[in-house]
CSV table of C-alpha atoms and ligand atoms in Angstrom, one decimal:
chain,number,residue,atom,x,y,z
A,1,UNK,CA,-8.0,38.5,54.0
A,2,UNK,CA,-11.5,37.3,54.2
A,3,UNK,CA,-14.3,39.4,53.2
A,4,UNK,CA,-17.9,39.6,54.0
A,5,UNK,CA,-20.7,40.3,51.4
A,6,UNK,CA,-23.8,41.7,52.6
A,7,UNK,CA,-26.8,40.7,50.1
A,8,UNK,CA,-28.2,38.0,47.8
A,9,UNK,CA,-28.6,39.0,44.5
A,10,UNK,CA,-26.5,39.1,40.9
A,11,UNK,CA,-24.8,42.7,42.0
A,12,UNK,CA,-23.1,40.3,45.0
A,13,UNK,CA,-22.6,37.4,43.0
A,14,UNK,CA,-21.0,39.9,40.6
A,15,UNK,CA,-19.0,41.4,43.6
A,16,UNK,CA,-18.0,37.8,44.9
A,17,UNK,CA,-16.7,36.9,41.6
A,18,UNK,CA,-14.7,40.1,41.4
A,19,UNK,CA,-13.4,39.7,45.6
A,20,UNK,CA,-12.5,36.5,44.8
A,21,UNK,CA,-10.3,36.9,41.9
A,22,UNK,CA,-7.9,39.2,44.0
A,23,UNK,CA,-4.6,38.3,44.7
A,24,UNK,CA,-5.4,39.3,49.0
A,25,UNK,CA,-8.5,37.4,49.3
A,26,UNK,CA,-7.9,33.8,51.3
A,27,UNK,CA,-11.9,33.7,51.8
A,28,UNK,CA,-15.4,35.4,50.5
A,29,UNK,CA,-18.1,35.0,52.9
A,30,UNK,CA,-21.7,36.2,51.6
A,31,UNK,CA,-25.1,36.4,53.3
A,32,UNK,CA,-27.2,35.2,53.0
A,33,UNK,CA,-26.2,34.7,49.3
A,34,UNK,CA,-27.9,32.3,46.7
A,35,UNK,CA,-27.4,29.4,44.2
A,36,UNK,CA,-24.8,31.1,41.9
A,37,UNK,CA,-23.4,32.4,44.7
A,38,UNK,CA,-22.2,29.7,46.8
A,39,UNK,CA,-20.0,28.2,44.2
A,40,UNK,CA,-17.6,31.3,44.8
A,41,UNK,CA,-18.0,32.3,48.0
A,42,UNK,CA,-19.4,30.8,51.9
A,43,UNK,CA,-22.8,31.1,52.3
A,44,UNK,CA,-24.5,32.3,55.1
A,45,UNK,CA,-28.3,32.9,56.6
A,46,UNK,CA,-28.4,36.1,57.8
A,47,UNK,CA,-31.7,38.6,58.2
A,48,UNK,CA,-30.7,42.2,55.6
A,49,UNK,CA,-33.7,43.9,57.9
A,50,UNK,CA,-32.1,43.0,61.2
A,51,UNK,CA,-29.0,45.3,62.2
A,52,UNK,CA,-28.3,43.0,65.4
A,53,UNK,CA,-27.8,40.0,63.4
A,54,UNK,CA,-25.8,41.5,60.6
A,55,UNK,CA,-23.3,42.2,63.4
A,56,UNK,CA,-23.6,39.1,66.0
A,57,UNK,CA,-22.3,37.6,61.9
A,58,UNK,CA,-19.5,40.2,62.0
A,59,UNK,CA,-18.5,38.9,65.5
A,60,UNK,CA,-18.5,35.3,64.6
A,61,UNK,CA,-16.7,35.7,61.4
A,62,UNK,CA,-14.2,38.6,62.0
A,63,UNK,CA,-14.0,39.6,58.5
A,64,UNK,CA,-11.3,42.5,57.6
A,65,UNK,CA,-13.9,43.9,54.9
A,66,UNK,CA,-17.4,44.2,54.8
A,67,UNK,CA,-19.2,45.0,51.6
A,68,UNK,CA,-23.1,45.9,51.7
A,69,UNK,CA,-24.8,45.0,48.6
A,70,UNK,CA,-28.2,46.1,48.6
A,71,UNK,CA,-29.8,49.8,50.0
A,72,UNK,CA,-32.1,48.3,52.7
A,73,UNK,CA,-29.5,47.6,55.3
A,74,UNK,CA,-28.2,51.2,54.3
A,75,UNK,CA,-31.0,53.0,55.8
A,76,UNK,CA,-31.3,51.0,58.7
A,77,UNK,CA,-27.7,51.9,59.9
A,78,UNK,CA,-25.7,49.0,59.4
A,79,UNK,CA,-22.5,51.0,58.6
A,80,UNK,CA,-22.6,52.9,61.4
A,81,UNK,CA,-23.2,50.0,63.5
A,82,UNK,CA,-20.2,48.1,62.2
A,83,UNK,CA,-18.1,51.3,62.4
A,84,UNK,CA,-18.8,51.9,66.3
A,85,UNK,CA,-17.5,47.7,66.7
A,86,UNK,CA,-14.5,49.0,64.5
A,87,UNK,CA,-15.2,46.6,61.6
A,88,UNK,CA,-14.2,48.1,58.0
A,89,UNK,CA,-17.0,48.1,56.2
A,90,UNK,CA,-17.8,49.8,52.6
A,91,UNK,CA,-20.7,51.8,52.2
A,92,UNK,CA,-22.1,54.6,53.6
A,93,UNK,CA,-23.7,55.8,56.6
A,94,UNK,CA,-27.4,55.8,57.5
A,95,UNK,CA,-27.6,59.8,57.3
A,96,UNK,CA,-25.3,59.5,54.1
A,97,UNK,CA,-27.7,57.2,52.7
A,98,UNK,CA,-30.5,59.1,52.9
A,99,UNK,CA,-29.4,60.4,49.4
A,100,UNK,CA,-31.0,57.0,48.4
A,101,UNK,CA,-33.8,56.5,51.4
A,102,UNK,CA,-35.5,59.7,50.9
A,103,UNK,CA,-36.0,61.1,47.6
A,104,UNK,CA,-37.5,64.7,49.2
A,105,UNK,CA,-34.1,65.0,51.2
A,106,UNK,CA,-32.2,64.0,47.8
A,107,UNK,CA,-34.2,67.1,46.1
A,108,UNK,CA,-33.8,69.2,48.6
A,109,UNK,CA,-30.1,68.5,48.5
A,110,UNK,CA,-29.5,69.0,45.1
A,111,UNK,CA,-31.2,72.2,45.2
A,112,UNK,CA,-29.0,73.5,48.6
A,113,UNK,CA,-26.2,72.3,46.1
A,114,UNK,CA,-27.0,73.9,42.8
A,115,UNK,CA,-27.1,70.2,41.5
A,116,UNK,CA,-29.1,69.8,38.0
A,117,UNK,CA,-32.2,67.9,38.8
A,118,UNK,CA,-35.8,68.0,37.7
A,119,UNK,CA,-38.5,70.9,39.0
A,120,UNK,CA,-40.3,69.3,41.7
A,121,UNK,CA,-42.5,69.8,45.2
A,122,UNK,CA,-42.1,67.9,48.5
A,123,UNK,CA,-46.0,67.5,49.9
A,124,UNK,CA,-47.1,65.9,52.6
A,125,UNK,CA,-50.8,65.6,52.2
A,126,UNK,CA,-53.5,65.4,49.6
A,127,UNK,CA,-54.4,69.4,49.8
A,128,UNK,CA,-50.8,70.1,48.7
A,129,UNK,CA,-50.3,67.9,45.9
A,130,UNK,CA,-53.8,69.6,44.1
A,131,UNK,CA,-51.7,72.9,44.8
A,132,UNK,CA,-48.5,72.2,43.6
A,133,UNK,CA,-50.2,69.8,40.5
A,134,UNK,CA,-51.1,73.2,39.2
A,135,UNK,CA,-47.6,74.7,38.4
A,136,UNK,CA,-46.8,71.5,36.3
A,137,UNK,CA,-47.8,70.3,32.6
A,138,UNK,CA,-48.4,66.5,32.5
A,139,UNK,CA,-47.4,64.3,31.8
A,140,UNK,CA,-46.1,64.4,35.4
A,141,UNK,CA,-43.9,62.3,37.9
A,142,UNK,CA,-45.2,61.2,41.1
A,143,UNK,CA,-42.7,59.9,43.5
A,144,UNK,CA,-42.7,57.9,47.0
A,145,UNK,CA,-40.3,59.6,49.4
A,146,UNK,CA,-38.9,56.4,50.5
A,147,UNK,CA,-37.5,53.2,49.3
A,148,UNK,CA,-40.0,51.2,47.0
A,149,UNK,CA,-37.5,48.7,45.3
A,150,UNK,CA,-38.3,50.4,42.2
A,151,UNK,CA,-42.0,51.1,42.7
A,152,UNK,CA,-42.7,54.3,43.8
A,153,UNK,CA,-41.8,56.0,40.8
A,154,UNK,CA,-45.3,57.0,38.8
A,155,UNK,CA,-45.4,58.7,35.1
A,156,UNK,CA,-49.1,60.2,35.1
A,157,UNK,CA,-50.4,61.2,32.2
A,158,UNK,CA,-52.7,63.8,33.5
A,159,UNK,CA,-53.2,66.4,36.6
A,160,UNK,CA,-56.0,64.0,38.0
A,161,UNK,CA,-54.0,61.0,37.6
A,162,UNK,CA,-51.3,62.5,39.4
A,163,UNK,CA,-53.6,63.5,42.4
A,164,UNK,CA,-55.0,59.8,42.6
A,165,UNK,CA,-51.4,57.9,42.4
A,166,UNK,CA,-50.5,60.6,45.3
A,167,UNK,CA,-53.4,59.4,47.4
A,168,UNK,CA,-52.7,56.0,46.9
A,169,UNK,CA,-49.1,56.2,48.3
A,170,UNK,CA,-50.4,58.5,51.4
A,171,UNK,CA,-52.7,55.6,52.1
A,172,UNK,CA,-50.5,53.0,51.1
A,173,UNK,CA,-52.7,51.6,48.9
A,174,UNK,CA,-50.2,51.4,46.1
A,175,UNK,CA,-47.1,50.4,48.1
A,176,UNK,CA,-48.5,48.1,51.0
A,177,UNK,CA,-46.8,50.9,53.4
A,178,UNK,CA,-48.5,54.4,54.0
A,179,UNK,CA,-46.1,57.2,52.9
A,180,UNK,CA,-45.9,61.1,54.6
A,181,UNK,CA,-44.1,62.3,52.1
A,182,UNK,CA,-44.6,62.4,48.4
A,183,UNK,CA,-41.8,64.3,45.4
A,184,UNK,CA,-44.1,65.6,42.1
A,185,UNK,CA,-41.7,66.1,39.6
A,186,UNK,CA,-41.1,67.5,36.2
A,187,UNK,CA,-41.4,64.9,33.3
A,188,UNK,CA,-37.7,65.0,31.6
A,189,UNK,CA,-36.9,62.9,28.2
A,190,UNK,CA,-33.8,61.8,26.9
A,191,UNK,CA,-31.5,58.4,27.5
A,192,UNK,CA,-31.1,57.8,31.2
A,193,UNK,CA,-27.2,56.9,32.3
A,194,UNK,CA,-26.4,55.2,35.2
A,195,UNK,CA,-22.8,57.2,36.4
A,196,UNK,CA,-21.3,55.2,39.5
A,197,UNK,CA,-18.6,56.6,41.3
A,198,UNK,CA,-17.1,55.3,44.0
A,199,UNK,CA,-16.3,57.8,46.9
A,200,UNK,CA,-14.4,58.2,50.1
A,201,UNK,CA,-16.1,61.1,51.3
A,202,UNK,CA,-14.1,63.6,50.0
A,203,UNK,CA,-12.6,62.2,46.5
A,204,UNK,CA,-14.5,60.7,43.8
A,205,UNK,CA,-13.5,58.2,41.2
A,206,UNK,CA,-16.0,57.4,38.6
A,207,UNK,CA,-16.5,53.7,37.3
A,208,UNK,CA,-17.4,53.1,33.7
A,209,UNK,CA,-20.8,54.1,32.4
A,210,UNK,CA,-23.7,51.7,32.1
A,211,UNK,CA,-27.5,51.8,30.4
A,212,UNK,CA,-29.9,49.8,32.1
A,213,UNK,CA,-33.7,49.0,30.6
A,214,UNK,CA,-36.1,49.9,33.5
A,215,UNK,CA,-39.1,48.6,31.3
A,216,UNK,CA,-40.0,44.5,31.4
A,217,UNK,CA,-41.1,44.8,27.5
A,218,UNK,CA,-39.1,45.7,24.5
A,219,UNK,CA,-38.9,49.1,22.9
A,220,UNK,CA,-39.2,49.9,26.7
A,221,UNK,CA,-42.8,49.4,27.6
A,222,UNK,CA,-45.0,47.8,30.3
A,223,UNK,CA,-44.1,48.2,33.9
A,224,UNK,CA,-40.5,49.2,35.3
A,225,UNK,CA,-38.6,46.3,37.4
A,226,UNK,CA,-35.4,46.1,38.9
A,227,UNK,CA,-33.6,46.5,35.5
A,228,UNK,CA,-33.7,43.8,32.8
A,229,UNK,CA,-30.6,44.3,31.0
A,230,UNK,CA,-27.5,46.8,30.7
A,231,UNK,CA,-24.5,47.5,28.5
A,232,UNK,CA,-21.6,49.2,29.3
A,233,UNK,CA,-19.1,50.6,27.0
A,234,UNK,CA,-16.1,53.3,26.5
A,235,UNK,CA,-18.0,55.1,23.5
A,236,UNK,CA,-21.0,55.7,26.0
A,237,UNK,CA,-20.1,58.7,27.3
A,238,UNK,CA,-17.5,61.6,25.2
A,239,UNK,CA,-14.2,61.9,27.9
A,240,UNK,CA,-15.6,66.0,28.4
A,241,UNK,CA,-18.9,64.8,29.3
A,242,UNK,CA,-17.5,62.6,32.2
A,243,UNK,CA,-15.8,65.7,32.9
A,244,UNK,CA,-18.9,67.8,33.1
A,245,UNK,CA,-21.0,65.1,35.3
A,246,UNK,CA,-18.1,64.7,37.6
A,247,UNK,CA,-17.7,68.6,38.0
A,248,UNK,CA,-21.4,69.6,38.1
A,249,UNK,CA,-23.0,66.5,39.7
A,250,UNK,CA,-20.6,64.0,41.4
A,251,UNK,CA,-18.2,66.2,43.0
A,252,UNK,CA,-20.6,68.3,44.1
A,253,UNK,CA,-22.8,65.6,45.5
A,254,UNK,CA,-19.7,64.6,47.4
A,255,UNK,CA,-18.3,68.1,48.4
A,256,UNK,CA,-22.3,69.0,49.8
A,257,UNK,CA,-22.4,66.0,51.7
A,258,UNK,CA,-19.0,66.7,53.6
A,259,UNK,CA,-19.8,70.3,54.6
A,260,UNK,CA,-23.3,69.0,55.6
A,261,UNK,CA,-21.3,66.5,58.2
A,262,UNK,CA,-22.8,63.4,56.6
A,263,UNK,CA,-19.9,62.9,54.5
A,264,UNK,CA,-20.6,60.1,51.6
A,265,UNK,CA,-18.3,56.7,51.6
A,266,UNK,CA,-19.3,54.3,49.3
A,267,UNK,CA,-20.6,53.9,45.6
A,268,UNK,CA,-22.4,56.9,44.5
A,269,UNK,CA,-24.7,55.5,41.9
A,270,UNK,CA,-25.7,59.4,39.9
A,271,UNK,CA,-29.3,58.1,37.9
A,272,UNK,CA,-29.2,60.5,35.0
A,273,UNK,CA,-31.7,61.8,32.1
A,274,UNK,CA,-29.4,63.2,29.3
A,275,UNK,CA,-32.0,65.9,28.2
A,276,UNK,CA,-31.7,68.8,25.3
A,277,UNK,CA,-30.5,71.1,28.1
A,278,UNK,CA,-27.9,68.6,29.7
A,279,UNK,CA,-27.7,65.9,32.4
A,280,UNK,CA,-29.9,65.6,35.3
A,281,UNK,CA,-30.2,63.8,38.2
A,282,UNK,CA,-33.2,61.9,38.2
A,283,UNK,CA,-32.1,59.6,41.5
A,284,UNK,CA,-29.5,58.9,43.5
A,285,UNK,CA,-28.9,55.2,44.5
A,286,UNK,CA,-26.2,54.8,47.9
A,287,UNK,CA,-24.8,51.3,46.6
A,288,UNK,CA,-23.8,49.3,43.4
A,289,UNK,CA,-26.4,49.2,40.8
A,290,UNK,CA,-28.2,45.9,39.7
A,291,UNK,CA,-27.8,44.7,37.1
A,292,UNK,CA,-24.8,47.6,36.3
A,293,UNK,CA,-22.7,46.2,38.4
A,294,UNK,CA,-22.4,43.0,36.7
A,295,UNK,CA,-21.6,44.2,33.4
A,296,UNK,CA,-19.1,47.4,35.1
A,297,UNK,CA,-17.4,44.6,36.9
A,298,UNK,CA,-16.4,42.1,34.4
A,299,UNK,CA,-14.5,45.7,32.5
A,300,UNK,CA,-12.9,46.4,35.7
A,301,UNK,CA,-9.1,45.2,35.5
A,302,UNK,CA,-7.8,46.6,38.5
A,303,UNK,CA,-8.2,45.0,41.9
A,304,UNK,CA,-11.9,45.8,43.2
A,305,UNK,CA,-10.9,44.8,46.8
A,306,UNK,CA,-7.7,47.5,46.8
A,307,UNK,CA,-10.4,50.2,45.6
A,308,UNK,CA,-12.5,50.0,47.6
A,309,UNK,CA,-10.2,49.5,50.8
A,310,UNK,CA,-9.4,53.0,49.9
A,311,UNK,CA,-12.9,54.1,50.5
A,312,UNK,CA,-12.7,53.0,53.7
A,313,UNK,CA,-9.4,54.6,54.2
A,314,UNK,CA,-10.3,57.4,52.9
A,315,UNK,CA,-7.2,57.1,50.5
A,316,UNK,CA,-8.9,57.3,47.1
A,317,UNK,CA,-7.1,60.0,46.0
A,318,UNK,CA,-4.1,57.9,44.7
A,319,UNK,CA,-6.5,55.3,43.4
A,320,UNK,CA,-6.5,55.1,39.5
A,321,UNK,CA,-9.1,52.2,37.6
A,322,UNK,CA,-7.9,50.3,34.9
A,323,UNK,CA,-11.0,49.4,32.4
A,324,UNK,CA,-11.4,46.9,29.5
A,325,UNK,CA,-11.8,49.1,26.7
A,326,UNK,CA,-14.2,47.0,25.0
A,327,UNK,CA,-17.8,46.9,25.9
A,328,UNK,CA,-19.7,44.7,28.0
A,329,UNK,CA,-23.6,43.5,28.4
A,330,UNK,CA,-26.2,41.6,31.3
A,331,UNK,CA,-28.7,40.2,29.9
A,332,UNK,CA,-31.7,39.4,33.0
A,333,UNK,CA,-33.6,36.3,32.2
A,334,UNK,CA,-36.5,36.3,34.6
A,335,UNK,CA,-39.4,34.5,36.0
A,336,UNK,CA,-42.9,34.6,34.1
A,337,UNK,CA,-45.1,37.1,35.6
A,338,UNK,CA,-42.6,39.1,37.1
A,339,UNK,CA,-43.4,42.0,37.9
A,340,UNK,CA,-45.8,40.8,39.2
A,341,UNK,CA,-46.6,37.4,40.9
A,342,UNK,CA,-44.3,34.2,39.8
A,343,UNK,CA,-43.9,30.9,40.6
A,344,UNK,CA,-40.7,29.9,42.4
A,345,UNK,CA,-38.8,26.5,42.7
A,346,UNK,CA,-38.9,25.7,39.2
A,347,UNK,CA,-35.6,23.6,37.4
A,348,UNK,CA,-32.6,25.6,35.6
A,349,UNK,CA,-30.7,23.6,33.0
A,350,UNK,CA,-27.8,24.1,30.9
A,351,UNK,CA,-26.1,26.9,32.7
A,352,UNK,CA,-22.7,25.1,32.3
A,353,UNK,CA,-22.3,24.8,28.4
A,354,UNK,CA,-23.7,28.4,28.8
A,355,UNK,CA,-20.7,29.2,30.7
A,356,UNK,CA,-18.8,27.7,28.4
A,357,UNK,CA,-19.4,30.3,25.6
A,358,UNK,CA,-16.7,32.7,25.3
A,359,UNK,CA,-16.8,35.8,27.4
A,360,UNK,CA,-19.4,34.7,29.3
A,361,UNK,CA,-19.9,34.5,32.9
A,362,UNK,CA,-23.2,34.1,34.4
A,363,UNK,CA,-24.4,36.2,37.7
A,364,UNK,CA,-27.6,34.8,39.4
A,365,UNK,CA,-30.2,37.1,41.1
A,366,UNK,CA,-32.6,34.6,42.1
A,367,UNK,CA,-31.4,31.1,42.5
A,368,UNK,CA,-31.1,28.4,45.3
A,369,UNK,CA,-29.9,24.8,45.2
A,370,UNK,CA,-32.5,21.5,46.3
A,371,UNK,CA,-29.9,18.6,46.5
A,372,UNK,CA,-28.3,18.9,43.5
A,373,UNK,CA,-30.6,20.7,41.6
A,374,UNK,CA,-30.8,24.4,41.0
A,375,UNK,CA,-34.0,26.3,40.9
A,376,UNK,CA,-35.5,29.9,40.5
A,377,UNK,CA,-36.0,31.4,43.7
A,378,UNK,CA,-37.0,35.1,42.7
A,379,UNK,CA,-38.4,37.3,40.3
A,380,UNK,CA,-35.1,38.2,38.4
A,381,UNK,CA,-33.2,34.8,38.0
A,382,UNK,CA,-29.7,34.9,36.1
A,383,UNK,CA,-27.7,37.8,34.8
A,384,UNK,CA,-26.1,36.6,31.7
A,385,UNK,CA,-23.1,38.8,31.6
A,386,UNK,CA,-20.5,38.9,28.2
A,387,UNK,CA,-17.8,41.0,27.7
A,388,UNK,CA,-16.5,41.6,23.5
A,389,UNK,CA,-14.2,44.1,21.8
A,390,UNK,CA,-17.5,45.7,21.0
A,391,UNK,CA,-21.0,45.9,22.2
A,392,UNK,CA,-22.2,44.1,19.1
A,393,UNK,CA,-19.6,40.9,20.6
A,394,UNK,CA,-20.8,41.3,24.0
A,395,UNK,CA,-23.9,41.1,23.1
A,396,UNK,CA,-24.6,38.1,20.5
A,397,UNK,CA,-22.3,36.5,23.1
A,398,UNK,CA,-24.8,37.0,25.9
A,399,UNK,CA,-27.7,35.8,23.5
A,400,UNK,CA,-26.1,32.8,22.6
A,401,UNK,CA,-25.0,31.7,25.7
A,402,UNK,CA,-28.8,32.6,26.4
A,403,UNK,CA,-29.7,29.9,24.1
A,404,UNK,CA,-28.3,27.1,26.0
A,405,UNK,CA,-30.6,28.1,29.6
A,406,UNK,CA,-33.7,26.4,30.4
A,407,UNK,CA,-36.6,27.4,32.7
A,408,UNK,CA,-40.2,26.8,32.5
A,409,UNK,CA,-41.2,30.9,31.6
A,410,UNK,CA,-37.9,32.0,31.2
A,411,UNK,CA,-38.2,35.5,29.8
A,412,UNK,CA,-35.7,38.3,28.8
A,413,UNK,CA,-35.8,41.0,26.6
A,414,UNK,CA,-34.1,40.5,23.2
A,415,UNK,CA,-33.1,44.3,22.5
A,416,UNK,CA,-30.9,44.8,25.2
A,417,UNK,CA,-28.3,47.4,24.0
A,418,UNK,CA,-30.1,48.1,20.2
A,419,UNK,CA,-30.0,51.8,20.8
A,420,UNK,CA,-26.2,51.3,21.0
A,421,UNK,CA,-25.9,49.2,18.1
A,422,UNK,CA,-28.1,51.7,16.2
A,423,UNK,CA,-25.5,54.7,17.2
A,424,UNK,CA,-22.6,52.4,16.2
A,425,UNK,CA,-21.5,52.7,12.4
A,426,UNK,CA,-22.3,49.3,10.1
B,501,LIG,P1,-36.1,56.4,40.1
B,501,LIG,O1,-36.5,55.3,41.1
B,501,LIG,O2,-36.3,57.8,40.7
B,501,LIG,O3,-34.9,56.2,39.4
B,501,LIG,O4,-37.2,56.3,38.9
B,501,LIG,C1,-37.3,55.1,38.2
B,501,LIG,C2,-37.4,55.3,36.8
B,501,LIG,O5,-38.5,56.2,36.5
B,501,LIG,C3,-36.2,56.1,36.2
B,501,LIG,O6,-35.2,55.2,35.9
B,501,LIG,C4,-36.8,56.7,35.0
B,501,LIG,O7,-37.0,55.8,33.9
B,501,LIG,C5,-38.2,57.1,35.5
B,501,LIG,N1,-38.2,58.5,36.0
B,501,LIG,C6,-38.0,58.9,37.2
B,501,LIG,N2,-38.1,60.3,37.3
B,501,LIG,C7,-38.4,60.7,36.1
B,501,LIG,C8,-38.6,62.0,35.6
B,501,LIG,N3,-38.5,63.1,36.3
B,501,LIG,N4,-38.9,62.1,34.2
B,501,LIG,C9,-39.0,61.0,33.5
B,501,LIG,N5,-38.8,59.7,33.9
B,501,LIG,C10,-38.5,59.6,35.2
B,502,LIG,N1,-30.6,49.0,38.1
B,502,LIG,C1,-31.2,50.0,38.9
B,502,LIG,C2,-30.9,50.0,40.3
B,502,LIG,O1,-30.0,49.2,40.7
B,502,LIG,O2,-31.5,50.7,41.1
């Protein structure tokens, strides 16, 4: 079968590697893909933001799965636009996506659904935030209702701060793009988890847990960015916790959105804060995770393309996932600046002996090829992924193979997974 891959970063490159390694796949198409990515798959130009073109691609390539990578496409309805032509295609709908697009309607949800989540107000102008500022204690969360690739999410540290950061994303100050809505929430403290699940709108199968580090410094500090790092291993989360989150949070999450009639298909990536009085949802994201997806992926040992078929078919129910039981880490190595501004174009060297270290395979985010040479393209540039019997293997795996990789400014964080290593016995 040949399958289609909707995206361009290391979560596809991560989902390529993992299509192509099943025993049904004759071909992996991606688009519009990258550097890394067309050494396992067909690359092809294709414009995420433009529905029409996603499925004049379809019609040219007839693929028998699609896969969509990346939220944006989500919300603009590309499911549902491949599901009227009658292509199969995993994810889920624009209405069921709005778990991800609009944070009020998440928190609303949640609420309807007796989901655990974090106190919070919906307002949709300035005079409402100063009223519903008053019923919290900073430090509090000011959120963006829609999707702000991991910008719209502001810790203030007082009442006054809160109402400023508010007014910037009503005037669009702060996010380039005027907002009407914005979520003030509740400050919550603990380690976050990122629970994936994959759904057919009715069942729910959960993947293996991952931690990602939100913050571009170590110990966690300076701005948040797409994620700079994650681990992933069995010890992560006790079997009854699983059990909890799936009976409190996934399943319900799943069950509400059936009996609402925008029934959920897809990955349903549960953000969580582990707190003092138990898990709570702190977002919901409608796709695969980056980077969690790289480092979930190279523990999966059953066939991702068979799982999720049944998604689509709505056949999950007989699906069982077989994991590594080991432990597995992504280590980001990104531009200089990012965040913020970087340069672009600039040579990567030694990614081959990197390869070559054990365990290792390499995911990029942000790569393309000139000639022969390849170069950084984006702000997030290689995912060095390891999988070990333990998280401590997985890890100085990763690092070493880090060792070998070259880029004017390369930077990544050298303390991704500690906190595990700290819980593990010498
Ligand atoms: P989100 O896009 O909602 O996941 O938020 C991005 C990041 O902001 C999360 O991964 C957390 O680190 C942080 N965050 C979001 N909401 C809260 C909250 N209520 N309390 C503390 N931190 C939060
Ligand atoms: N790593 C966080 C995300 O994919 O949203």
């Amino acid at each position: 079968m040949k399958v289609l891959i909707l995206g361009s970063g290391g979560r596809e490159h991560a989902l390529a590697w993992a299509v192509k390694r099943s025993q049904r796949v004759t071909e992996v198409v991606c688009a519009p893909g990258n550097g890394g990515i067309a050494q396992v798959a067909r690359c092809v130009l294709v414009d995420i933001k433009d529905v029409g073109a996603m499925v004049r691609l379809a019609e040219v390539e007839q693929p028998s799965l699609t896969i969509v990578g990346p939220e944006l496409p989500l919300s603009l309805g590309v499911v549902d636009a491949f599901q009227e032509l009658g292509y199969r295609v995993f994810g889920p709908t624009r209405d069921a996506a709005r778990l991800e697009s609009s944070k009020a309607f998440a928190k609303q949800f949640m609420k309807r659904h007796q989901i655990p989540t974090a106190n919070y107000a919906v307002c949709t102008d300035a005079a409402e935030v100063e009223e519903a500022i008053k019923h919290f204690h900073p430090p509090v969360v000011v959120k963006a209702d829609g999707l702000a690739a991991g910008k719209g999410v502001i810790i203030c540290p007082t009442r006054q701060f809160a109402i400023d950061a508010a007014q910037g994303i009503f005037s669009g100050e702060l996010l380039g793009l005027a907002e009407k809505q914005v979520v003030i929430e509740e400050f919550l403290e603990g380690e976050e988890v990122s629970f994936l699940c994959l759904s057919d709108g009715e069942h729910v199968v959960p993947l293996v847990p991952a931690q990602d580090h939100k913050r571009i410094g170590e110990g966690d500090t300076g701005p948040n960015t797409g994620g700079m790092g994650v681990y992933s291993t069995s010890e992560m989360l006790e079997p009854t916790m699983t059990e909890w989150i799936m009976h409190h949070i996934a399943e319900p999450t799943v069950r509400g959105m059936a009996e609402e009639g925008t029934p959920f298909a897809g990955v349903l990536y549960c953000g969580l804060m582990m707190t003092a009085r138990g898990p709570q949802v702190l977002e919901y994201n409608a796709r695969f995770g980056d980077p969690e997806t790289q480092a979930i992926l190279v523990r999966l040992e059953s066939d991702v393309v068979d799982a999720l078929e049944a998604c689509v078919d709505g056949r999950l129910g007989e699906t069982v996932l077989r994991w590594s039981h080991g432990a597995a880490a992504c280590v980001v190595a990104s531009s200089s600046g990012y965040p913020g501004s970087y340069k672009t174009g600039l040579p990567i060297s030694g990614l081959s002996l990197a390869a070559q270290t054990p365990g290792v395979e390499i995911f990029h985010s942000g790569t393309s090829r000139l000639g022969n040479q390849l170069v950084t393209s984006g702000g997030r540039v290689l995912g060095i992924t390891a999988s070990g019997d333990t998280i401590r293997e997985a890890l100085a795996r990763a690092y070493e193979a880090l060792t070998q990789i070259h880029f004017e400014g390369m930077y990544y964080r050298h303390d991704i997974g500690h906190k595990a290593l700290k819980q593990q016995r010498p």
